[in-house]
CSV table of C-alpha atoms and ligand atoms in Angstrom, one decimal:
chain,number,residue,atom,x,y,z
A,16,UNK,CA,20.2,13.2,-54.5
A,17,UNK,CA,21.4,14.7,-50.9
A,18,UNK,CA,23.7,12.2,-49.0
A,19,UNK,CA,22.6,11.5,-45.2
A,20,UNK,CA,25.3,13.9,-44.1
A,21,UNK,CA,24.1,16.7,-46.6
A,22,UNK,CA,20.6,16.2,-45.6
A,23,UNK,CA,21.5,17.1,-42.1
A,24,UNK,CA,23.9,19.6,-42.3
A,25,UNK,CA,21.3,21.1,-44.6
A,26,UNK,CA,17.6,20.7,-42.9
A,27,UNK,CA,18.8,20.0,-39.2
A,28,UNK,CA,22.5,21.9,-38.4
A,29,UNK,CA,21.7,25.2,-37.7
A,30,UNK,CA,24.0,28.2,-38.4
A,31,UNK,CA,23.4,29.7,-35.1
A,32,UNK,CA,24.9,29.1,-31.7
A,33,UNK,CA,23.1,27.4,-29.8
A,34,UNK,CA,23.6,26.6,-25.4
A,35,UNK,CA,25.2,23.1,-26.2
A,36,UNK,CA,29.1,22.8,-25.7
A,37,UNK,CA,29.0,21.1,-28.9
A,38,UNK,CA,26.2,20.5,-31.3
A,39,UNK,CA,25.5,18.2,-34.1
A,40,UNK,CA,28.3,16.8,-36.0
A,41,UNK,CA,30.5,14.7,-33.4
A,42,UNK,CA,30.0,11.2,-32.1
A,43,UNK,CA,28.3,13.0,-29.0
A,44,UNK,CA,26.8,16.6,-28.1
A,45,UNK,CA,28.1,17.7,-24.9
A,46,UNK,CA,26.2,19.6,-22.8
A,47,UNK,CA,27.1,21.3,-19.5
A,48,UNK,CA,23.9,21.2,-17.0
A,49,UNK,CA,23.2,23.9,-14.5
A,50,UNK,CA,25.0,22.7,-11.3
A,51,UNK,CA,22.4,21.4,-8.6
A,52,UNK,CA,19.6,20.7,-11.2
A,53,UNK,CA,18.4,17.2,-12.2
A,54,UNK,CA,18.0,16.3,-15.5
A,55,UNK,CA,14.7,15.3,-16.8
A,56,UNK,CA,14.6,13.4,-20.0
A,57,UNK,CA,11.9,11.7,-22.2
A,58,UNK,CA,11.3,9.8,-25.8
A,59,UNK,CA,8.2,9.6,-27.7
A,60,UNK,CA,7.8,7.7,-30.9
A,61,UNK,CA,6.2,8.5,-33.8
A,62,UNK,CA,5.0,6.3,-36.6
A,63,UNK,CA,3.1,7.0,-39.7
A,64,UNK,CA,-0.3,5.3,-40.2
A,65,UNK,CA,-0.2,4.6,-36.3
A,66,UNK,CA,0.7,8.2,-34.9
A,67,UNK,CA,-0.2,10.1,-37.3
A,68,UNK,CA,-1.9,9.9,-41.2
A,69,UNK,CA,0.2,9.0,-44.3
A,70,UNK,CA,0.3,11.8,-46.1
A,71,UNK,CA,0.6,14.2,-42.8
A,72,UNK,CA,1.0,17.5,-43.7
A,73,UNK,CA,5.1,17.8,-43.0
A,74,UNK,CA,5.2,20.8,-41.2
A,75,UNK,CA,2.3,20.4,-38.6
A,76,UNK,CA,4.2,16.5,-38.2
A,77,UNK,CA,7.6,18.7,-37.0
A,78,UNK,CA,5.4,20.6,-34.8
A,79,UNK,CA,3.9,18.0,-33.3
A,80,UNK,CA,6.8,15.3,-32.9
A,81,UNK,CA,8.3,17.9,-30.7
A,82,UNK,CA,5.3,19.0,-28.9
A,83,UNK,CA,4.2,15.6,-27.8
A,84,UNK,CA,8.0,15.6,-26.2
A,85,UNK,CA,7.6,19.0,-24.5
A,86,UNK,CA,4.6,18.2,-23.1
A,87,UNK,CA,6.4,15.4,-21.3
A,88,UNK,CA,8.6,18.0,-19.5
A,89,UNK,CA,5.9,20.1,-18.9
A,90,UNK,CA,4.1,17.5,-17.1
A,91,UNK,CA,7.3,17.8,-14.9
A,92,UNK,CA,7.6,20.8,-14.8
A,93,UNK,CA,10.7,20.9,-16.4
A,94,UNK,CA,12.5,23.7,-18.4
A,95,UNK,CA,13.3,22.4,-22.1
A,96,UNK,CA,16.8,22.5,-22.7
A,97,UNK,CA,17.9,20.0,-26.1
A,98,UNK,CA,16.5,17.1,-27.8
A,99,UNK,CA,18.0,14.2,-30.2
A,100,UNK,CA,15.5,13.6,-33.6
A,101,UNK,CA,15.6,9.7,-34.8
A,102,UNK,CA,14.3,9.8,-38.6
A,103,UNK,CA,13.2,7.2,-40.3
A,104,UNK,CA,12.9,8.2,-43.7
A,105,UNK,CA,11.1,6.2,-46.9
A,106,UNK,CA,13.0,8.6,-49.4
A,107,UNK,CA,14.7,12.0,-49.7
A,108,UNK,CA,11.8,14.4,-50.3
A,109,UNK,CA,13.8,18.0,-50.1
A,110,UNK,CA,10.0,19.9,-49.4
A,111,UNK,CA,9.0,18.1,-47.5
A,112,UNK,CA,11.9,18.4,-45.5
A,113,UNK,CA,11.9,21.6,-45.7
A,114,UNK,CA,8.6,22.0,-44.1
A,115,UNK,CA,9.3,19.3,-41.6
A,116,UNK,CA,12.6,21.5,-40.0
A,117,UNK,CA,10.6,24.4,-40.3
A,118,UNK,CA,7.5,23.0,-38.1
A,119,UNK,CA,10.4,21.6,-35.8
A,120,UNK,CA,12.4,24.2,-35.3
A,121,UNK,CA,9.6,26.9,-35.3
A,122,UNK,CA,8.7,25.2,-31.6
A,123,UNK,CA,12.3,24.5,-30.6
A,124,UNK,CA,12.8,28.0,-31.0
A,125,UNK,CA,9.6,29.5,-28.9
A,126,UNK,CA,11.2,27.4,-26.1
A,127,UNK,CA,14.5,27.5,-26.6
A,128,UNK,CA,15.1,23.8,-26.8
A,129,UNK,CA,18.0,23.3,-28.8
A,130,UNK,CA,18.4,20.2,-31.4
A,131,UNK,CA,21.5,18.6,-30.5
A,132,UNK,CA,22.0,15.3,-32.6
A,133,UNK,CA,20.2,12.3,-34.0
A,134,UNK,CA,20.5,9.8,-36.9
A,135,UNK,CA,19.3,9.2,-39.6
A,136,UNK,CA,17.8,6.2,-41.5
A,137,UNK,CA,15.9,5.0,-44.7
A,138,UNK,CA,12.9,3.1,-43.9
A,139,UNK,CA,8.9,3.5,-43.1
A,140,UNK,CA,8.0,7.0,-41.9
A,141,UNK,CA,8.5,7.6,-38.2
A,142,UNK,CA,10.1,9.8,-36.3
A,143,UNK,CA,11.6,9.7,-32.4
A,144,UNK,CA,12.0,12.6,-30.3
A,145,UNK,CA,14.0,12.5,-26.8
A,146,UNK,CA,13.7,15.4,-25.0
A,147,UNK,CA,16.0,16.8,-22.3
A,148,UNK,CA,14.9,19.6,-19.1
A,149,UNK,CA,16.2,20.9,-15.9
A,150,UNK,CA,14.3,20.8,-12.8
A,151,UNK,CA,15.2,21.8,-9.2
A,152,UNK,CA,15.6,18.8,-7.0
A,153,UNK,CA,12.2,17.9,-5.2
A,154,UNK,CA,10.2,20.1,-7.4
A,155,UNK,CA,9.4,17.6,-10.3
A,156,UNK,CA,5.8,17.2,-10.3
A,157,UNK,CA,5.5,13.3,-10.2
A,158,UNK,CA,2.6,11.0,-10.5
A,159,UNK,CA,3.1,9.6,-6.6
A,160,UNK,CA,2.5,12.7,-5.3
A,161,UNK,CA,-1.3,13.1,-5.4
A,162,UNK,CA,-2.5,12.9,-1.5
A,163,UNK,CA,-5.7,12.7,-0.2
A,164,UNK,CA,-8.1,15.7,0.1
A,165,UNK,CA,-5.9,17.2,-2.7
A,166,UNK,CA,-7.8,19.3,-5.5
A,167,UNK,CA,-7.8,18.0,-9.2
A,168,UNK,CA,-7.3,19.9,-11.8
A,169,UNK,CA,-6.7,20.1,-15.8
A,170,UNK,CA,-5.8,22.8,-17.7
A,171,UNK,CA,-7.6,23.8,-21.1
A,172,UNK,CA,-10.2,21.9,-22.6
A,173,UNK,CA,-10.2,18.2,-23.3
A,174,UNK,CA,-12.0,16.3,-26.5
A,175,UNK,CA,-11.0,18.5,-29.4
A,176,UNK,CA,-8.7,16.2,-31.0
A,177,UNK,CA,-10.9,13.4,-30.7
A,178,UNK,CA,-13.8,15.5,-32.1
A,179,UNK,CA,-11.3,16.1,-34.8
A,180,UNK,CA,-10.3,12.2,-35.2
A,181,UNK,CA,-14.0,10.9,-34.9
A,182,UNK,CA,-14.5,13.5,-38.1
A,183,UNK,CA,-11.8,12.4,-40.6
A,184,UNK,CA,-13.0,8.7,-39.5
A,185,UNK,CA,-16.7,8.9,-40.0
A,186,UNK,CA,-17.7,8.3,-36.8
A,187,UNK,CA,-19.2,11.6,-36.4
A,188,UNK,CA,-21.1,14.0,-38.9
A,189,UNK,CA,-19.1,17.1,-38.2
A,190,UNK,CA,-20.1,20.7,-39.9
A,191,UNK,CA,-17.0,21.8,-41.7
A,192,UNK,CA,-16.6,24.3,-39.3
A,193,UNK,CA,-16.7,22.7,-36.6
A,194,UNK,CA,-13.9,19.7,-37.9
A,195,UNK,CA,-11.7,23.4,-38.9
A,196,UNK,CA,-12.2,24.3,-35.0
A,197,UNK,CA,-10.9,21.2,-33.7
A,198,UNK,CA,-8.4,20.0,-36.1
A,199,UNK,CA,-5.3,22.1,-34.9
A,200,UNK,CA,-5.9,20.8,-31.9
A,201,UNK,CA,-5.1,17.5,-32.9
A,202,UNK,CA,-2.1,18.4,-35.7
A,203,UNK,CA,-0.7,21.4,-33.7
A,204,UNK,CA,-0.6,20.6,-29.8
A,205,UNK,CA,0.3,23.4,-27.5
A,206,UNK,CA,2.4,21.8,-24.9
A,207,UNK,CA,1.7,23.8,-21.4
A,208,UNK,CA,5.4,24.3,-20.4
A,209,UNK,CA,5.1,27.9,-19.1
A,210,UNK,CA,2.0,26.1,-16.6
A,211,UNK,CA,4.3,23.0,-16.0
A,212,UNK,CA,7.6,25.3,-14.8
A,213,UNK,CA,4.8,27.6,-12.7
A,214,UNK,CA,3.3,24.9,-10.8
A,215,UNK,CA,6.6,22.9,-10.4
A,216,UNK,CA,7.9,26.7,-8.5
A,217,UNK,CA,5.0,26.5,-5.9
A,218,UNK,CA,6.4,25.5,-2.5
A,219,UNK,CA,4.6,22.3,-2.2
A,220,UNK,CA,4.9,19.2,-4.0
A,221,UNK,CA,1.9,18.3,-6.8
A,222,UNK,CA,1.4,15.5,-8.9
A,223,UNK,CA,0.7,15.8,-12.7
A,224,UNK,CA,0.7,14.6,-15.9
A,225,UNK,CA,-0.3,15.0,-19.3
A,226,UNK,CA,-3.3,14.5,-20.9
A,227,UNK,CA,-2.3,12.1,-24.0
A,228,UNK,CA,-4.9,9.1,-23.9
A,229,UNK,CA,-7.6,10.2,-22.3
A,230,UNK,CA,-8.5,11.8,-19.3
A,231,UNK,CA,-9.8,8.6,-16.9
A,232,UNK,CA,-7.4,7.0,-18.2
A,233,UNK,CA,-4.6,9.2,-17.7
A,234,UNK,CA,-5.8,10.0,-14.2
A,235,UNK,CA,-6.0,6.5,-13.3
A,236,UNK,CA,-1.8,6.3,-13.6
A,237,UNK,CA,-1.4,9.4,-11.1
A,238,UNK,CA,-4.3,7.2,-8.6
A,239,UNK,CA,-1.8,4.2,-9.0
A,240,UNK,CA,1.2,5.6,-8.4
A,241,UNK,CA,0.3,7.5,-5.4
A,242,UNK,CA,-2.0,4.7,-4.5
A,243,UNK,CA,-5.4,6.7,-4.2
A,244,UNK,CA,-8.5,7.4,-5.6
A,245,UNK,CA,-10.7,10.0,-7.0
A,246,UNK,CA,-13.9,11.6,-7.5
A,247,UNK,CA,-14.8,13.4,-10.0
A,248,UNK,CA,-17.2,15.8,-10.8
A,249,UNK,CA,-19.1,15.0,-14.1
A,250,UNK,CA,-20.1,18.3,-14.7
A,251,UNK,CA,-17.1,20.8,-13.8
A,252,UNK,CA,-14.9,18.6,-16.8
A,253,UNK,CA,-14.7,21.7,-19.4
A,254,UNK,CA,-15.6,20.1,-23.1
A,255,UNK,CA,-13.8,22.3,-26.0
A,256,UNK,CA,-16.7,25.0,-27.6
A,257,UNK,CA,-17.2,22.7,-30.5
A,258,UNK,CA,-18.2,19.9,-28.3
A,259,UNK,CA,-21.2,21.9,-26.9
A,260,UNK,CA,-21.7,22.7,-30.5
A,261,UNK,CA,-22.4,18.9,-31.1
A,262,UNK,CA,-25.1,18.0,-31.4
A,263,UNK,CA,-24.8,14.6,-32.6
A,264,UNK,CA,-22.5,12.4,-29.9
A,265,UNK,CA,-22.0,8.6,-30.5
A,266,UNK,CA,-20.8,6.4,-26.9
A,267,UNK,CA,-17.1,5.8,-28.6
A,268,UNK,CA,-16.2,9.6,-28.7
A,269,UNK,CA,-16.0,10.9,-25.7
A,270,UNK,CA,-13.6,14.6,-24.5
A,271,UNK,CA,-12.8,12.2,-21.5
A,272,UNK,CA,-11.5,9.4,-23.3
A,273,UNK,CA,-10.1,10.4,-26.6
A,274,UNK,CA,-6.1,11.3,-26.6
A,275,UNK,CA,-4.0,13.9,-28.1
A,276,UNK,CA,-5.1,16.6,-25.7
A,277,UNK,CA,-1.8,17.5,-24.3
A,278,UNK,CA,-3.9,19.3,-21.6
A,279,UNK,CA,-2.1,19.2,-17.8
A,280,UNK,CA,-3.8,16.8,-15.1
A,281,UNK,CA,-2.7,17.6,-11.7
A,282,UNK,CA,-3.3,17.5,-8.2
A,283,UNK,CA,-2.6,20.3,-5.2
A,284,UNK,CA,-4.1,21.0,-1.3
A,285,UNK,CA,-6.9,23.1,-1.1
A,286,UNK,CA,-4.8,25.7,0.7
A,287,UNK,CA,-3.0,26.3,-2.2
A,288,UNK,CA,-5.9,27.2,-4.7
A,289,UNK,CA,-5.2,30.6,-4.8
A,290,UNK,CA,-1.5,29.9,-5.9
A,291,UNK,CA,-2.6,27.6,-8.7
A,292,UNK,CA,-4.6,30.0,-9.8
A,293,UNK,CA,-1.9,33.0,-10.2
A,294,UNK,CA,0.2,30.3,-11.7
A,295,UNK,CA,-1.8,29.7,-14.4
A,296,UNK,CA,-2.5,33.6,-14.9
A,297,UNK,CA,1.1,33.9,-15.0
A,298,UNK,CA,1.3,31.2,-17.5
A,299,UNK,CA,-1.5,32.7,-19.4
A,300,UNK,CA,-3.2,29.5,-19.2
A,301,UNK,CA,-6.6,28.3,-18.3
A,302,UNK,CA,-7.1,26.2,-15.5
A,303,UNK,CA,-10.4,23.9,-14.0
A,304,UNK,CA,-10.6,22.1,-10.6
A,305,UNK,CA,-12.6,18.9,-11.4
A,306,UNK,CA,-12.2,16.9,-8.5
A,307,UNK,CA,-10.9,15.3,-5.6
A,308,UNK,CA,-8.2,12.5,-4.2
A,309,UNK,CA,-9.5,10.5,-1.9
A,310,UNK,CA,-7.7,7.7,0.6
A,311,UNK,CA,-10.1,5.0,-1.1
A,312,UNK,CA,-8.7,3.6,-4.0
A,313,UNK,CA,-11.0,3.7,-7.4
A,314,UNK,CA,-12.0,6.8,-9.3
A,315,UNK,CA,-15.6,7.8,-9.0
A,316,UNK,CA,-18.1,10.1,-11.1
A,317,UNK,CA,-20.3,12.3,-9.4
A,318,UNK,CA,-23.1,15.1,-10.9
A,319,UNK,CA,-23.0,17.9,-9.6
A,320,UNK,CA,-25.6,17.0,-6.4
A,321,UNK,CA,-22.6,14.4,-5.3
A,322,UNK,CA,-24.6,11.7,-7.1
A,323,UNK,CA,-22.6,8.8,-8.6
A,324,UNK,CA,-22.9,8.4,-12.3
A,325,UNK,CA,-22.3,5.0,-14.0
A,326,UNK,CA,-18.6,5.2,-15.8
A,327,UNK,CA,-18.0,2.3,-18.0
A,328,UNK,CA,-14.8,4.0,-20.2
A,329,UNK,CA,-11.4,3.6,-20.9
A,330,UNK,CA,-8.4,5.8,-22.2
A,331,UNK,CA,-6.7,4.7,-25.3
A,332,UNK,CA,-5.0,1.7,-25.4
A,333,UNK,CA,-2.5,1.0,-27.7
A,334,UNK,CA,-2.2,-2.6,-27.4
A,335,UNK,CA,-5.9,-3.6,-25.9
A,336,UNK,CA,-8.2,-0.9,-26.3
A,337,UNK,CA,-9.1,-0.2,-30.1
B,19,ADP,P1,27.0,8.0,-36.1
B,19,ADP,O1,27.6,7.3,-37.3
B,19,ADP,O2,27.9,8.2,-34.9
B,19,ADP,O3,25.6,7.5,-35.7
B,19,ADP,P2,25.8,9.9,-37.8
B,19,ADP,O4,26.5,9.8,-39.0
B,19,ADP,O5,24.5,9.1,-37.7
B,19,ADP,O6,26.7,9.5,-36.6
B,19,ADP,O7,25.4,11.4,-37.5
B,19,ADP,C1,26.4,12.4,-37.7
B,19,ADP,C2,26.0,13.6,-36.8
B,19,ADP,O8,24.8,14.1,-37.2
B,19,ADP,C3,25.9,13.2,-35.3
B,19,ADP,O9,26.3,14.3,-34.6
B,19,ADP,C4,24.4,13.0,-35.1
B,19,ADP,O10,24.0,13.3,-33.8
B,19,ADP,C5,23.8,14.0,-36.2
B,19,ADP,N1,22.5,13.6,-36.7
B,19,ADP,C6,22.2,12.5,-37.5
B,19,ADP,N2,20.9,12.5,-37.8
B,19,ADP,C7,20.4,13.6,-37.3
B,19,ADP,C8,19.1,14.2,-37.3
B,19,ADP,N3,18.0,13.6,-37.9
B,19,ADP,N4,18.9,15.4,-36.6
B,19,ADP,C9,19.9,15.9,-35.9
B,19,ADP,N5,21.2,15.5,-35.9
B,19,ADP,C10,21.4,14.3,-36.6
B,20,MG,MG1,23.9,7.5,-36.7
């Protein structure tokens, strides 16, 4: 049986030089920021049966522990730098851990985000994530930024990890095909980083966040902290091609209310359209305006002749809304 310190000099200390000072193996990793950039940092948590099914499989689990995180920064528009893994372990399963570092690092290694330290513990299945980024000062894309008469927009498509959830839960009849479609979505997240750091470069400041619970929900935190409202245009909102291939919908499952999208939601003037839109070229990602800030607080739904539609939905709560 591996000893804690043989499991992570084994599955988690990596051979190759990495940008910290000093790495994993010391009471602290040191690293030495850019001068003049801010440091954006953020945890997620991630437990089995509540995150995530027993039984995950390993490697899609390392993916996604670590995408969740990067998503954070790109909602920031940060540039990943390092992150600290927290592991909560039942038992030393050497394949799966082996599959797990390999789905982690795989990421890690397409952005160059370094793993820098951690601990490690037995106990349930869960596993914590912080994430650290650099940003230029007053370029962050925070959620009190939204102003009035400013564009919405999301990138992506919204709804297919739901689709994918309300399949492996019964609520939906999906066609095998279609749950295939839409399941990567939910075990292998694509956080938008390269659209994050390309919108957090434009000259004028934007708000965003990302997608996680929902987008009226999700929205509603950038409307609160910038103290505004919304409408939104119920027809512009682009559902994932296996949505339109449902045929059969059921009022719980909805692409505007599920979670795990890890889509961007942000805001930008009007005058600047054109520059979100070569951003997102540049970032090779797909981008839809779907509405509008307005001064009066509330978010409103609108077809596409401006007439309101009823909205009676929430985003996932974790403590009030299952
Ligand atoms: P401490 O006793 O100070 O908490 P540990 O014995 O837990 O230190 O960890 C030894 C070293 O291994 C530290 O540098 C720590 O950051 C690192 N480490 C522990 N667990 C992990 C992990 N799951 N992933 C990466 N590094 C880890
Ligand atoms: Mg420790």
């Amino acid at each position: 049986m591996l000893s804690e310190f043989d499991l992570i000099k084994h599955y988690f200390r990596r051979a190759r030089a990495g940008n910290a000072v000093l790495g994993i193996g010391d009471d602290c990793a040191l690293l030495a920021p850019t001068p003049g950039m801010q440091t954006a940092i953020s945890t997620d948590l991630l437990i089995e049966g509540r995150h995530f099914f027993a039984g995950a499989d390993p490697r899609m689990l390392g993916h996604k522990c670590l995408a969740v995180n990067l998503s954070d920064l790109a909602a920031m528009g940060a540039r990943p730098v390092g992150f600290t893994l927290a592991l909560s372990l039942p038992g030393v399963d050497q394949d799966w851990l082996e599959e797990f570092s390999n789905g982690l690092f795989a990421l890690s290694d397409l952005h160059d985000c370094e793993l820098v330290g951690g601990d490690t513990t037995r106990g349930p299945l869960a596993v914590c994530i912080t994430v650290f980024g650099e940003i230029a000062p007053g370029h962050a894309l925070r959620r009190d930024a939204a102003r009035a008469g400013h564009d919405i927009w999301i990138s992506g498509t919204l709804g297919d990890a739901r689709l994918a959830l309300a399949g492996y839960w019964k609520e939906l009849a999906l066609a095998p095909d279609q749950l295939l479609e839409a399941a990567p979505r939910m075990h292998l997240p694509t956080p938008r980083v390269a659209l994050g750091r390309a919108l957090a470069a434009l000259p004028v400041a934007h708000a965003a966040l990302d997608i996680s619970d929902g987008l009226i929900g999700d929205l509603q935190h950038i409307l609160d902290a910038s103290r505004v409202g919304a409408t939104r245009n119920s027809t512009c909102c682009p559902p994932a091609p296996c949505w339109r291939a449902s045929r059969r919908r059921c009022a719980a499952v909805s692409p505007l209310t599920g979670g795990d999208d890890y889509e961007l939601c942000f805001t930008a003037p009007p005058a600047q359209r054109d520059a979100v839109i070569a951003a997102a070229v540049s970032a090779n990602t797909p981008v839809t305006r779907v509405g509008t800030i307005d001064a009066e607080p509330g978010l409103r739904l609108v077809d596409a002749a401006g007439q309101p539609v009823e909205m009676d939905v929430k985003g996932w709560d974790h403590f009030g809304g299952e």
